[in-house]
Short mmCIF file of C-alpha atoms in Angstrom, two decimals:
data_model
loop_
_atom_site.label_atom_id
_atom_site.label_comp_id
_atom_site.label_asym_id
_atom_site.label_seq_id
_atom_site.Cartn_x
_atom_site.Cartn_y
_atom_site.Cartn_z
CA MET A 144 32.05 -21.20 -37.96
CA SER A 145 34.23 -18.20 -37.25
CA TYR A 146 34.05 -15.21 -39.57
CA ALA A 147 37.29 -13.58 -38.38
CA ARG A 148 39.29 -14.79 -41.38
CA PRO A 149 36.66 -14.06 -44.08
CA MET A 150 36.12 -10.61 -42.53
CA LEU A 151 39.89 -9.88 -42.77
CA ASP A 152 40.01 -11.26 -46.33
CA THR A 153 37.34 -8.76 -47.40
CA TYR A 154 38.71 -5.84 -45.37
CA PRO A 155 38.83 -2.62 -47.43
CA ARG A 156 42.51 -1.89 -46.80
CA ALA A 157 45.84 -3.68 -46.34
CA LEU A 158 46.62 -5.12 -42.90
CA ASP A 159 49.83 -4.45 -41.00
CA VAL A 160 50.02 -8.08 -39.89
CA SER A 161 49.37 -11.48 -41.50
CA ALA A 162 45.67 -12.28 -41.71
CA ASP A 163 46.36 -15.86 -40.58
CA LEU A 164 48.02 -14.72 -37.39
CA LEU A 165 45.44 -12.03 -36.62
CA ALA A 166 42.39 -14.17 -37.35
CA GLY A 167 43.89 -16.99 -35.29
CA ALA A 168 44.43 -14.66 -32.34
CA ILE A 169 40.94 -13.16 -32.56
CA ASP A 170 39.42 -16.66 -32.62
CA ALA A 171 41.57 -17.80 -29.70
CA MET A 172 40.40 -14.76 -27.67
CA THR A 173 36.69 -15.16 -28.36
CA ASP A 174 36.90 -18.89 -27.77
CA CYS A 175 38.79 -18.39 -24.50
CA ALA A 176 36.31 -15.75 -23.28
CA GLN A 177 33.41 -18.15 -23.87
CA ALA A 178 35.23 -21.06 -22.21
CA CYS A 179 35.97 -18.91 -19.16
CA ILE A 180 32.35 -17.77 -18.87
CA ALA A 181 31.16 -21.37 -19.12
CA ASP A 182 33.82 -22.60 -16.67
CA THR A 183 32.69 -20.03 -14.08
CA ASP A 184 29.20 -21.50 -14.16
CA ALA A 185 30.51 -25.08 -14.08
CA ASP A 186 32.77 -24.32 -11.12
CA LEU A 187 29.81 -22.83 -9.26
CA GLY A 188 27.98 -26.17 -9.73
CA GLU A 189 30.71 -28.23 -8.08
CA PRO A 190 30.37 -29.58 -4.51
CA ASN A 191 33.83 -28.16 -3.66
CA VAL A 192 32.92 -24.63 -4.74
CA THR A 193 34.93 -23.16 -1.86
CA GLU A 194 38.12 -24.50 -3.42
CA MET A 195 37.09 -23.13 -6.81
CA VAL A 196 36.88 -19.47 -5.74
CA ARG A 197 40.26 -18.47 -7.13
CA CYS A 198 39.50 -20.31 -10.39
CA ILE A 199 36.19 -18.43 -10.75
CA ARG A 200 37.80 -15.07 -10.13
CA LEU A 201 40.53 -15.66 -12.67
CA CYS A 202 37.98 -16.89 -15.24
CA LEU A 203 35.95 -13.71 -14.77
CA ASP A 204 39.03 -11.48 -15.29
CA CYS A 205 40.17 -13.61 -18.23
CA ALA A 206 36.77 -13.36 -19.98
CA ASP A 207 36.74 -9.54 -19.60
CA VAL A 208 40.29 -9.03 -20.89
CA CYS A 209 39.91 -11.47 -23.79
CA THR A 210 36.61 -9.86 -24.87
CA ALA A 211 38.15 -6.33 -24.92
CA THR A 212 41.30 -7.50 -26.69
CA ALA A 213 39.24 -9.36 -29.32
CA GLY A 214 37.19 -6.19 -29.86
CA VAL A 215 40.20 -3.91 -30.30
CA THR A 216 42.07 -6.30 -32.58
CA SER A 217 38.92 -6.91 -34.67
CA ARG A 218 39.12 -3.20 -35.68
CA PRO A 219 42.56 -3.22 -37.34
CA ALA A 220 42.33 0.20 -38.98
CA GLY A 221 43.09 2.22 -35.85
CA TYR A 222 45.91 -0.07 -34.72
CA ASP A 223 48.08 1.69 -32.12
CA ALA A 224 50.99 -0.17 -30.47
CA ASN A 225 50.63 1.98 -27.34
CA VAL A 226 47.20 0.49 -26.76
CA THR A 227 47.35 -2.94 -28.33
CA GLY A 228 50.76 -3.73 -26.82
CA PRO A 229 49.85 -3.45 -23.12
CA LEU A 230 46.40 -4.91 -23.84
CA LEU A 231 47.98 -8.05 -25.35
CA GLU A 232 50.41 -8.16 -22.41
CA ALA A 233 47.51 -8.08 -19.97
CA CYS A 234 45.81 -10.83 -22.01
CA VAL A 235 48.94 -13.03 -21.95
CA ALA A 236 49.28 -12.54 -18.18
CA ILE A 237 45.68 -13.37 -17.27
CA CYS A 238 45.55 -16.34 -19.69
CA LYS A 239 48.75 -17.68 -18.09
CA SER A 240 47.37 -17.33 -14.50
CA CYS A 241 43.93 -18.64 -15.43
CA GLY A 242 45.36 -21.55 -17.43
CA ASP A 243 47.66 -22.51 -14.51
CA GLU A 244 44.78 -22.44 -12.02
CA CYS A 245 42.41 -24.38 -14.32
CA GLU A 246 45.11 -26.99 -14.83
CA ARG A 247 45.37 -27.51 -11.05
CA HIS A 248 41.72 -28.64 -11.10
CA ALA A 249 41.90 -30.50 -14.46
CA ARG A 250 42.11 -33.98 -12.98
CA MET A 251 39.09 -33.48 -10.73
CA HIS A 252 36.98 -31.37 -13.13
CA GLU A 253 36.98 -32.09 -16.86
CA HIS A 254 35.57 -28.62 -17.63
CA CYS A 255 38.67 -27.05 -16.07
CA ARG A 256 40.85 -29.19 -18.34
CA VAL A 257 38.96 -27.85 -21.37
CA CYS A 258 39.19 -24.27 -20.07
CA ALA A 259 42.92 -24.65 -19.40
CA GLU A 260 43.36 -25.67 -23.03
CA ALA A 261 41.47 -22.57 -24.22
CA CYS A 262 43.63 -20.32 -22.02
CA ARG A 263 46.93 -21.94 -23.22
CA ARG A 264 45.95 -21.53 -26.85
CA CYS A 265 44.95 -17.88 -26.28
CA GLU A 266 48.12 -17.08 -24.32
CA GLN A 267 50.22 -18.51 -27.18
CA ALA A 268 48.25 -16.68 -29.89
CA CYS A 269 48.57 -13.35 -28.03
CA ARG A 270 52.33 -13.85 -27.55
CA GLU A 271 52.73 -14.43 -31.28
CA LEU A 272 50.62 -11.41 -32.24
CA LEU A 273 52.50 -9.26 -29.71
CA ALA A 274 55.87 -10.41 -31.14
CA GLU A 275 54.82 -9.51 -34.69
CA THR A 276 53.25 -6.14 -33.88
CA GLN A 277 55.82 -4.56 -31.57
CA MET B 68 38.25 -23.99 -32.23
CA SER B 69 35.17 -23.37 -30.17
CA TYR B 70 34.95 -24.84 -26.65
CA ALA B 71 31.20 -24.34 -26.28
CA ARG B 72 30.38 -28.02 -27.00
CA PRO B 73 33.22 -29.57 -24.91
CA MET B 74 32.30 -27.25 -22.02
CA LEU B 75 28.68 -28.44 -22.16
CA ASP B 76 29.80 -32.11 -22.45
CA THR B 77 31.75 -31.75 -19.20
CA TYR B 78 29.14 -29.62 -17.41
CA PRO B 79 28.54 -30.93 -13.84
CA ARG B 80 24.78 -31.33 -14.22
CA ALA B 81 22.12 -32.29 -16.78
CA LEU B 82 21.05 -29.64 -19.29
CA ASP B 83 17.42 -28.71 -19.98
CA VAL B 84 18.09 -28.51 -23.71
CA SER B 85 20.12 -30.51 -26.23
CA ALA B 86 23.85 -29.77 -26.07
CA ASP B 87 23.99 -29.71 -29.86
CA LEU B 88 21.40 -27.01 -30.11
CA LEU B 89 22.76 -24.92 -27.23
CA ALA B 90 26.42 -25.09 -28.31
CA GLY B 91 25.40 -24.26 -31.88
CA ALA B 92 23.51 -21.20 -30.69
CA ILE B 93 26.35 -20.01 -28.43
CA ASP B 94 28.81 -20.35 -31.32
CA ALA B 95 26.49 -18.55 -33.68
CA MET B 96 26.17 -15.65 -31.22
CA THR B 97 29.88 -15.22 -30.49
CA ASP B 98 30.69 -15.53 -34.22
CA CYS B 99 28.01 -12.98 -35.10
CA ALA B 100 29.23 -10.55 -32.44
CA GLN B 101 32.77 -10.72 -33.80
CA ALA B 102 31.60 -10.35 -37.43
CA CYS B 103 29.53 -7.27 -36.50
CA ILE B 104 32.47 -5.67 -34.68
CA ALA B 105 34.72 -6.29 -37.67
CA ASP B 106 32.08 -5.12 -40.14
CA THR B 107 31.70 -1.82 -38.24
CA ASP B 108 35.42 -1.14 -38.78
CA ALA B 109 35.27 -2.22 -42.43
CA ASP B 110 32.24 0.00 -43.10
CA LEU B 111 34.11 2.96 -41.55
CA GLY B 112 36.91 2.37 -44.10
CA GLU B 113 34.65 2.62 -47.15
CA PRO B 114 34.54 5.74 -49.34
CA ASN B 115 30.72 5.80 -49.09
CA VAL B 116 30.73 5.82 -45.26
CA THR B 117 27.75 8.20 -45.21
CA GLU B 118 25.58 5.47 -46.76
CA MET B 119 26.90 2.91 -44.27
CA VAL B 120 25.72 4.76 -41.11
CA ARG B 121 22.60 2.64 -40.59
CA CYS B 122 24.65 -0.53 -41.14
CA ILE B 123 27.23 0.58 -38.57
CA ARG B 124 24.56 1.36 -35.98
CA LEU B 125 22.80 -1.97 -36.46
CA CYS B 126 26.12 -3.83 -36.23
CA LEU B 127 26.94 -2.11 -32.92
CA ASP B 128 23.54 -3.05 -31.43
CA CYS B 129 23.81 -6.57 -32.81
CA ALA B 130 27.27 -7.11 -31.27
CA ASP B 131 26.07 -5.95 -27.84
CA VAL B 132 22.92 -8.09 -27.83
CA CYS B 133 24.73 -11.21 -29.17
CA THR B 134 27.51 -10.84 -26.56
CA ALA B 135 25.03 -10.62 -23.66
CA THR B 136 22.89 -13.47 -24.96
CA ALA B 137 25.97 -15.66 -25.43
CA GLY B 138 27.01 -14.86 -21.87
CA VAL B 139 23.65 -15.73 -20.29
CA THR B 140 23.16 -18.95 -22.32
CA SER B 141 26.79 -19.99 -21.54
CA ARG B 142 25.67 -20.20 -17.85
CA PRO B 143 22.91 -22.82 -18.21
CA ALA B 144 22.44 -23.54 -14.47
CA GLY B 145 20.40 -20.45 -13.73
CA TYR B 146 18.22 -20.75 -16.82
CA ASP B 147 15.06 -18.63 -16.46
CA ALA B 148 12.57 -18.40 -19.34
CA ASN B 149 11.50 -14.92 -18.17
CA VAL B 150 15.00 -13.62 -18.92
CA THR B 151 16.28 -15.90 -21.67
CA GLY B 152 13.01 -15.71 -23.62
CA PRO B 153 12.92 -11.93 -24.26
CA LEU B 154 16.73 -11.86 -24.58
CA LEU B 155 16.57 -14.40 -27.44
CA GLU B 156 13.65 -12.46 -28.97
CA ALA B 157 15.76 -9.26 -28.94
CA CYS B 158 18.63 -11.22 -30.48
CA VAL B 159 16.41 -12.59 -33.27
CA ALA B 160 15.06 -9.09 -33.99
CA ILE B 161 18.43 -7.35 -34.18
CA CYS B 162 20.03 -10.19 -36.21
CA LYS B 163 17.12 -9.95 -38.68
CA SER B 164 17.46 -6.14 -39.06
CA CYS B 165 21.24 -6.20 -39.20
CA GLY B 166 21.26 -9.12 -41.69
CA ASP B 167 18.76 -7.30 -43.92
CA GLU B 168 20.82 -4.11 -43.90
CA CYS B 169 24.13 -5.92 -44.49
CA GLU B 170 22.57 -7.79 -47.41
CA ARG B 171 21.59 -4.48 -49.05
CA HIS B 172 25.32 -3.64 -49.22
CA ALA B 173 26.52 -7.19 -50.01
CA ARG B 174 27.04 -6.62 -53.73
CA MET B 175 29.14 -3.51 -53.18
CA HIS B 176 30.98 -4.66 -50.04
CA GLU B 177 32.08 -8.27 -49.66
CA HIS B 178 32.52 -7.77 -45.87
CA CYS B 179 28.81 -6.98 -45.58
CA ARG B 180 27.96 -10.22 -47.42
CA VAL B 181 30.02 -12.14 -44.85
CA CYS B 182 28.43 -10.26 -41.95
CA ALA B 183 24.93 -10.85 -43.38
CA GLU B 184 25.65 -14.59 -43.37
CA ALA B 185 26.79 -14.45 -39.71
CA CYS B 186 23.57 -12.60 -38.79
CA ARG B 187 21.29 -15.03 -40.69
CA ARG B 188 22.95 -18.03 -39.04
CA CYS B 189 22.60 -16.42 -35.56
CA GLU B 190 18.98 -15.41 -36.14
CA GLN B 191 18.13 -18.99 -37.13
CA ALA B 192 20.03 -20.55 -34.18
CA CYS B 193 18.29 -18.19 -31.72
CA ARG B 194 14.86 -18.98 -33.20
CA GLU B 195 15.53 -22.73 -32.74
CA LEU B 196 16.78 -22.29 -29.17
CA LEU B 197 13.80 -20.07 -28.36
CA ALA B 198 11.39 -22.68 -29.79
CA GLU B 199 12.87 -25.46 -27.70
CA THR B 200 13.12 -23.50 -24.44
CA GLN B 201 9.70 -21.83 -24.20
CA MET C 276 24.05 7.16 -8.28
CA SER C 277 27.15 5.03 -8.43
CA TYR C 278 27.45 2.08 -6.06
CA ALA C 279 31.22 1.66 -6.53
CA ARG C 280 32.06 3.33 -3.22
CA PRO C 281 29.31 1.69 -1.09
CA MET C 282 30.26 -1.70 -2.58
CA LEU C 283 33.90 -1.18 -1.54
CA ASP C 284 32.86 0.06 1.92
CA THR C 285 30.97 -3.21 2.52
CA TYR C 286 33.59 -5.46 0.89
CA PRO C 287 34.31 -8.51 3.06
CA ARG C 288 38.10 -7.99 3.24
CA ALA C 289 40.66 -5.21 3.41
CA LEU C 290 41.63 -3.48 0.18
CA ASP C 291 45.23 -3.01 -1.03
CA VAL C 292 44.43 0.53 -2.19
CA SER C 293 42.40 3.47 -0.85
CA ALA C 294 38.67 3.02 -1.44
CA ASP C 295 38.40 6.67 -2.53
CA LEU C 296 40.97 6.23 -5.26
CA LEU C 297 39.63 2.86 -6.46
CA ALA C 298 35.99 3.91 -6.46
CA GLY C 299 36.87 7.14 -8.27
CA ALA C 300 38.77 5.22 -10.95
CA ILE C 301 35.96 2.65 -11.40
CA ASP C 302 33.39 5.45 -11.80
CA ALA C 303 35.63 7.33 -14.24
CA MET C 304 35.97 4.16 -16.37
CA THR C 305 32.28 3.30 -16.47
CA ASP C 306 31.37 6.94 -17.17
CA CYS C 307 33.98 7.15 -19.94
CA ALA C 308 32.79 3.92 -21.53
CA GLN C 309 29.22 5.20 -21.64
CA ALA C 310 30.28 8.60 -22.99
CA CYS C 311 32.30 6.97 -25.77
CA ILE C 312 29.41 4.70 -26.77
CA ALA C 313 27.07 7.70 -26.90
CA ASP C 314 29.64 9.83 -28.76
CA THR C 315 29.99 7.12 -31.43
CA ASP C 316 26.27 7.38 -32.15
CA ALA C 317 26.32 11.19 -32.04
CA ASP C 318 29.32 11.28 -34.47
CA LEU C 319 27.39 8.96 -36.86
CA GLY C 320 24.57 11.51 -36.90
CA GLU C 321 26.76 14.42 -38.00
CA PRO C 322 26.75 15.72 -41.62
CA ASN C 323 30.56 15.52 -41.69
CA VAL C 324 30.64 11.83 -40.64
CA THR C 325 33.57 11.20 -43.05
CA GLU C 326 35.76 13.47 -40.89
CA MET C 327 34.53 11.71 -37.73
CA VAL C 328 35.78 8.23 -38.69
CA ARG C 329 38.94 8.36 -36.57
CA CYS C 330 36.95 9.71 -33.60
CA ILE C 331 34.43 6.87 -33.93
CA ARG C 332 37.16 4.21 -34.08
CA LEU C 333 38.93 5.60 -31.01
CA CYS C 334 35.66 5.82 -29.08
CA LEU C 335 34.91 2.17 -29.84
CA ASP C 336 38.33 1.05 -28.62
CA CYS C 337 38.10 3.30 -25.57
CA ALA C 338 34.69 1.92 -24.56
CA ASP C 339 35.97 -1.70 -24.82
CA VAL C 340 39.14 -1.05 -22.82
CA CYS C 341 37.37 1.01 -20.12
CA THR C 342 34.66 -1.63 -19.71
CA ALA C 343 37.19 -4.45 -19.22
CA THR C 344 39.36 -2.39 -16.84
CA ALA C 345 36.30 -1.38 -14.83
CA GLY C 346 35.34 -5.07 -14.59
CA VAL C 347 38.75 -6.28 -13.45
CA THR C 348 39.24 -3.46 -10.91
CA SER C 349 35.69 -4.03 -9.55
CA ARG C 350 36.86 -7.46 -8.39
CA PRO C 351 39.69 -6.39 -6.08
CA ALA C 352 40.26 -9.76 -4.38
CA GLY C 353 42.28 -11.29 -7.20
CA TYR C 354 44.35 -8.20 -7.78
CA ASP C 355 47.50 -9.05 -9.80
CA ALA C 356 49.89 -6.27 -10.87
CA ASN C 357 50.91 -8.35 -13.93
CA VAL C 358 47.39 -8.05 -15.27
CA THR C 359 46.10 -4.77 -13.80
CA GLY C 360 49.31 -2.88 -14.60
CA PRO C 361 49.31 -3.30 -18.42
CA LEU C 362 45.51 -3.07 -18.50
CA LEU C 363 45.60 0.33 -16.80
CA GLU C 364 48.45 1.38 -19.15
CA ALA C 365 46.30 0.43 -22.15
CA CYS C 366 43.42 2.39 -20.60
CA VAL C 367 45.62 5.48 -20.08
CA ALA C 368 46.87 5.28 -23.69
CA ILE C 369 43.48 4.92 -25.34
CA CYS C 370 41.87 7.62 -23.12
CA LYS C 371 44.72 9.98 -24.09
CA SER C 372 44.31 9.32 -27.84
CA CYS C 373 40.54 9.40 -27.70
CA GLY C 374 40.48 12.56 -25.58
CA ASP C 375 42.88 14.30 -27.98
CA GLU C 376 40.78 13.37 -31.03
CA CYS C 377 37.47 14.37 -29.34
CA GLU C 378 39.04 17.70 -28.36
CA ARG C 379 39.88 18.40 -32.03
CA HIS C 380 36.12 18.28 -32.76
CA ALA C 381 34.99 19.97 -29.56
CA ARG C 382 34.34 23.39 -31.06
CA MET C 383 32.19 21.98 -33.86
CA HIS C 384 30.46 19.23 -31.86
CA GLU C 385 29.44 19.79 -28.27
CA HIS C 386 29.10 16.04 -27.66
CA CYS C 387 32.79 15.61 -28.49
CA ARG C 388 33.64 18.26 -25.90
CA VAL C 389 31.70 16.25 -23.31
CA CYS C 390 33.33 13.03 -24.38
CA ALA C 391 36.79 14.59 -24.29
CA GLU C 392 36.13 15.59 -20.64
CA ALA C 393 35.10 12.01 -19.79
CA CYS C 394 38.33 10.68 -21.42
CA ARG C 395 40.57 13.19 -19.60
CA ARG C 396 39.03 12.37 -16.24
CA CYS C 397 39.44 8.64 -16.86
CA GLU C 398 43.01 8.99 -18.08
CA GLN C 399 43.89 10.89 -14.91
CA ALA C 400 42.13 8.44 -12.58
CA CYS C 401 43.87 5.45 -14.25
CA ARG C 402 47.26 7.16 -13.95
CA GLU C 403 46.70 7.72 -10.21
CA LEU C 404 45.53 4.14 -9.64
CA LEU C 405 48.49 2.82 -11.64
CA ALA C 406 50.89 4.95 -9.57
CA GLU C 407 49.50 3.61 -6.30
CA THR C 408 49.32 -0.04 -7.31
CA GLN C 409 52.70 -0.61 -8.94
CA MET D 128 30.00 12.03 -12.67
CA SER D 129 27.82 10.50 -15.33
CA TYR D 130 27.88 11.92 -18.84
CA ALA D 131 24.65 10.25 -19.99
CA ARG D 132 22.57 13.44 -19.57
CA PRO D 133 25.10 15.91 -21.10
CA MET D 134 25.62 13.52 -24.02
CA LEU D 135 21.86 13.48 -24.67
CA ASP D 136 21.65 17.25 -24.29
CA THR D 137 24.25 17.69 -27.06
CA TYR D 138 22.88 14.88 -29.27
CA PRO D 139 22.65 16.04 -32.93
CA ARG D 140 18.99 15.16 -33.37
CA ALA D 141 15.70 15.12 -31.45
CA LEU D 142 15.02 12.20 -29.09
CA ASP D 143 11.88 10.09 -29.20
CA VAL D 144 11.79 10.02 -25.39
CA SER D 145 12.42 12.50 -22.55
CA ALA D 146 16.16 13.00 -21.95
CA ASP D 147 15.53 12.84 -18.17
CA LEU D 148 13.93 9.45 -18.40
CA LEU D 149 16.49 8.02 -20.83
CA ALA D 150 19.54 9.36 -19.03
CA GLY D 151 18.14 8.08 -15.71
CA ALA D 152 17.68 4.61 -17.15
CA ILE D 153 21.13 4.50 -18.74
CA ASP D 154 22.71 5.55 -15.40
CA ALA D 155 20.67 2.98 -13.50
CA MET D 156 21.80 0.23 -15.89
CA THR D 157 25.52 1.06 -15.81
CA ASP D 158 25.40 1.51 -12.03
CA CYS D 159 23.58 -1.82 -11.60
CA ALA D 160 26.03 -3.64 -13.88
CA GLN D 161 28.94 -2.38 -11.80
CA ALA D 162 27.26 -3.22 -8.50
CA CYS D 163 26.53 -6.77 -9.72
CA ILE D 164 30.12 -7.25 -10.84
CA ALA D 165 31.43 -6.04 -7.46
CA ASP D 166 28.85 -8.15 -5.59
CA THR D 167 29.96 -11.30 -7.38
CA ASP D 168 33.49 -10.73 -6.06
CA ALA D 169 32.24 -9.87 -2.57
CA ASP D 170 30.03 -13.00 -2.47
CA LEU D 171 33.00 -15.14 -3.46
CA GLY D 172 34.88 -13.77 -0.43
CA GLU D 173 32.22 -14.83 2.08
CA PRO D 174 32.70 -17.91 4.32
CA ASN D 175 29.24 -19.17 3.26
CA VAL D 176 30.04 -19.07 -0.45
CA THR D 177 28.09 -22.29 -1.05
CA GLU D 178 24.92 -20.46 -0.09
CA MET D 179 25.82 -17.54 -2.36
CA VAL D 180 25.98 -19.55 -5.60
CA ARG D 181 22.53 -18.54 -6.81
CA CYS D 182 23.23 -14.88 -5.96
CA ILE D 183 26.53 -15.00 -7.93
CA ARG D 184 24.86 -16.54 -10.97
CA LEU D 185 22.06 -13.96 -10.99
CA CYS D 186 24.56 -11.09 -10.57
CA LEU D 187 26.56 -12.38 -13.59
CA ASP D 188 23.45 -12.53 -15.78
CA CYS D 189 22.26 -9.14 -14.50
CA ALA D 190 25.59 -7.47 -15.31
CA ASP D 191 25.59 -8.86 -18.86
CA VAL D 192 21.99 -7.84 -19.61
CA CYS D 193 22.37 -4.37 -18.04
CA THR D 194 25.56 -3.70 -19.99
CA ALA D 195 23.98 -4.65 -23.34
CA THR D 196 20.80 -2.65 -22.60
CA ALA D 197 22.83 0.40 -21.58
CA GLY D 198 24.79 0.08 -24.82
CA VAL D 199 21.75 -0.15 -27.08
CA THR D 200 19.87 2.67 -25.32
CA SER D 201 22.97 4.87 -25.39
CA ARG D 202 22.68 4.86 -29.21
CA PRO D 203 19.21 6.39 -29.55
CA ALA D 204 19.33 7.07 -33.30
CA GLY D 205 18.57 3.53 -34.38
CA TYR D 206 15.83 2.99 -31.82
CA ASP D 207 13.70 -0.03 -32.78
CA ALA D 208 10.89 -1.18 -30.45
CA ASN D 209 11.26 -4.77 -31.69
CA VAL D 210 14.75 -4.87 -30.19
CA THR D 211 14.62 -2.41 -27.29
CA GLY D 212 11.24 -3.74 -26.06
CA PRO D 213 12.24 -7.35 -25.34
CA LEU D 214 15.71 -6.19 -24.24
CA LEU D 215 14.18 -3.95 -21.57
CA GLU D 216 11.81 -6.78 -20.61
CA ALA D 217 14.78 -9.11 -20.08
CA CYS D 218 16.46 -6.38 -18.04
CA VAL D 219 13.38 -5.89 -15.83
CA ALA D 220 13.12 -9.70 -15.30
CA ILE D 221 16.77 -10.24 -14.34
CA CYS D 222 16.91 -7.10 -12.11
CA LYS D 223 13.78 -8.37 -10.32
CA SER D 224 15.24 -11.86 -9.74
CA CYS D 225 18.67 -10.56 -8.79
CA GLY D 226 17.23 -7.88 -6.50
CA ASP D 227 15.05 -10.50 -4.74
CA GLU D 228 17.98 -12.87 -4.21
CA CYS D 229 20.35 -10.08 -3.02
CA GLU D 230 17.64 -8.94 -0.58
CA ARG D 231 17.51 -12.47 0.94
CA HIS D 232 21.19 -12.03 1.94
CA ALA D 233 20.93 -8.32 2.83
CA ARG D 234 20.83 -8.79 6.60
CA MET D 235 23.90 -11.05 6.61
CA HIS D 236 25.88 -9.27 3.88
CA GLU D 237 25.80 -5.46 3.61
CA HIS D 238 27.18 -5.63 0.03
CA CYS D 239 24.08 -7.61 -1.00
CA ARG D 240 21.87 -4.88 0.47
CA VAL D 241 23.67 -2.29 -1.65
CA CYS D 242 23.41 -4.48 -4.75
CA ALA D 243 19.68 -5.13 -4.12
CA GLU D 244 19.16 -1.37 -4.10
CA ALA D 245 21.00 -1.03 -7.44
CA CYS D 246 18.82 -3.78 -8.95
CA ARG D 247 15.57 -2.25 -7.64
CA ARG D 248 16.43 1.16 -9.01
CA CYS D 249 17.35 -0.34 -12.40
CA GLU D 250 14.23 -2.51 -12.58
CA GLN D 251 12.11 0.57 -11.91
CA ALA D 252 13.93 2.76 -14.47
CA CYS D 253 13.62 0.04 -17.18
CA ARG D 254 9.92 -0.37 -16.47
CA GLU D 255 9.39 3.39 -16.90
CA LEU D 256 11.43 3.51 -20.11
CA LEU D 257 9.56 0.48 -21.44
CA ALA D 258 6.23 2.09 -20.64
CA GLU D 259 7.12 5.29 -22.48
CA THR D 260 8.65 3.65 -25.56
CA GLN D 261 6.08 0.94 -26.40
#
């Protein structure tokens, strides 16, 4: 079970953004990072690994950006739109690219279908958080 | 929602360990890492921050170790007991120390009670995974 | 010794950007991430920790963003301005804020003076990389 | 330039270990993590990517373990042999495996030769730090 929401509910000061929205985005980012890490390994185990190279590279970038964005947004006290804004934009962009590429392989590889879903959900959650915090 | 279990269910080869156990441990680690990151920020917002220094330090170590262990165990193909074994041991040790320290502050700070729970669950999940994979 | 430059010099395809500039930026990011992690711990050891809270928070964000940006730029093949652009912008912004805050404490705490230098160098390197890659 | 040594030289309390040894190990870990991240991307760009799968997987694990170990050892105040000991053991084990595998490809791929050197240096530095801190 995720502790993002209970941690926000017990946070020692008021939040600038709804706890529902923020906890949902943090969960979507950590879930997407894990899915991308796992999908990289699954892709590497496929017989057509040569065709999966672009998917692997996007998953690696996506995991890194989601992990950093989850870290920064999990520390709401120091919120700064000049940092969080472009970071969420980068997260939206890589989740979009990675989700598109995973979807291309979804029919052949079930794990790419699952990862595409994780990327779509994260892209959407980051867009919503970005809209509310700008 | 976590994708750890669906990613393992669609993994292109057989696993050496039960998917239930492995997915549970991966989730416990990513959840604990996020809780520790959030608890660090919450601790820094408390009036008695001076007394929270040890808690903050343990949370930072715990987040780093949980993140790395979640990464390595999310790539099951290259499983190597010489690496995963001590890594899980380090994860058990830091989750135990961090959980103990968070519990000391649980009555005063609700966020530390939540974080202690995340650490306890992760410690237990890592012990079980360690027992089955050695 | 850093391997960023030798890794780029042996990279199996042409780079879109000068190896000097890219290797310099990667080094500046990994060095800044480490300095910020170390400065967090040093700040926590100071008697006036209450006054160091903002510095600690900025260092934590700076370390996360620098680590992710170093990861993405260390994989030059999949370079995408839509991702790298905002990521570098976020890195410039947090290095600026973190460097400013560290500098405020530089006279009292030598470790903050060192960390401020790491942040300034990284901010500058990211600005130059951003200018050449947009 | 690395700030590991200047950060230790300005650390607000005495260290349990020589600053030379600790700073050298921290540098070796952050350098190895970066080399492994870059080598993953270089391997993915090789025509014989199918033969590089094991190398890529080891580099990914090595980067994660080195990053976590560098983080924990960069915060020397909370040093705990029960955590740092197994963490350094895991780091030695993955650097050994990753260095061996990179060396197998060193004649064909210059980037693997560079990465093998980074792994060897990190393995050695972690062994020395482990010996002095147990």
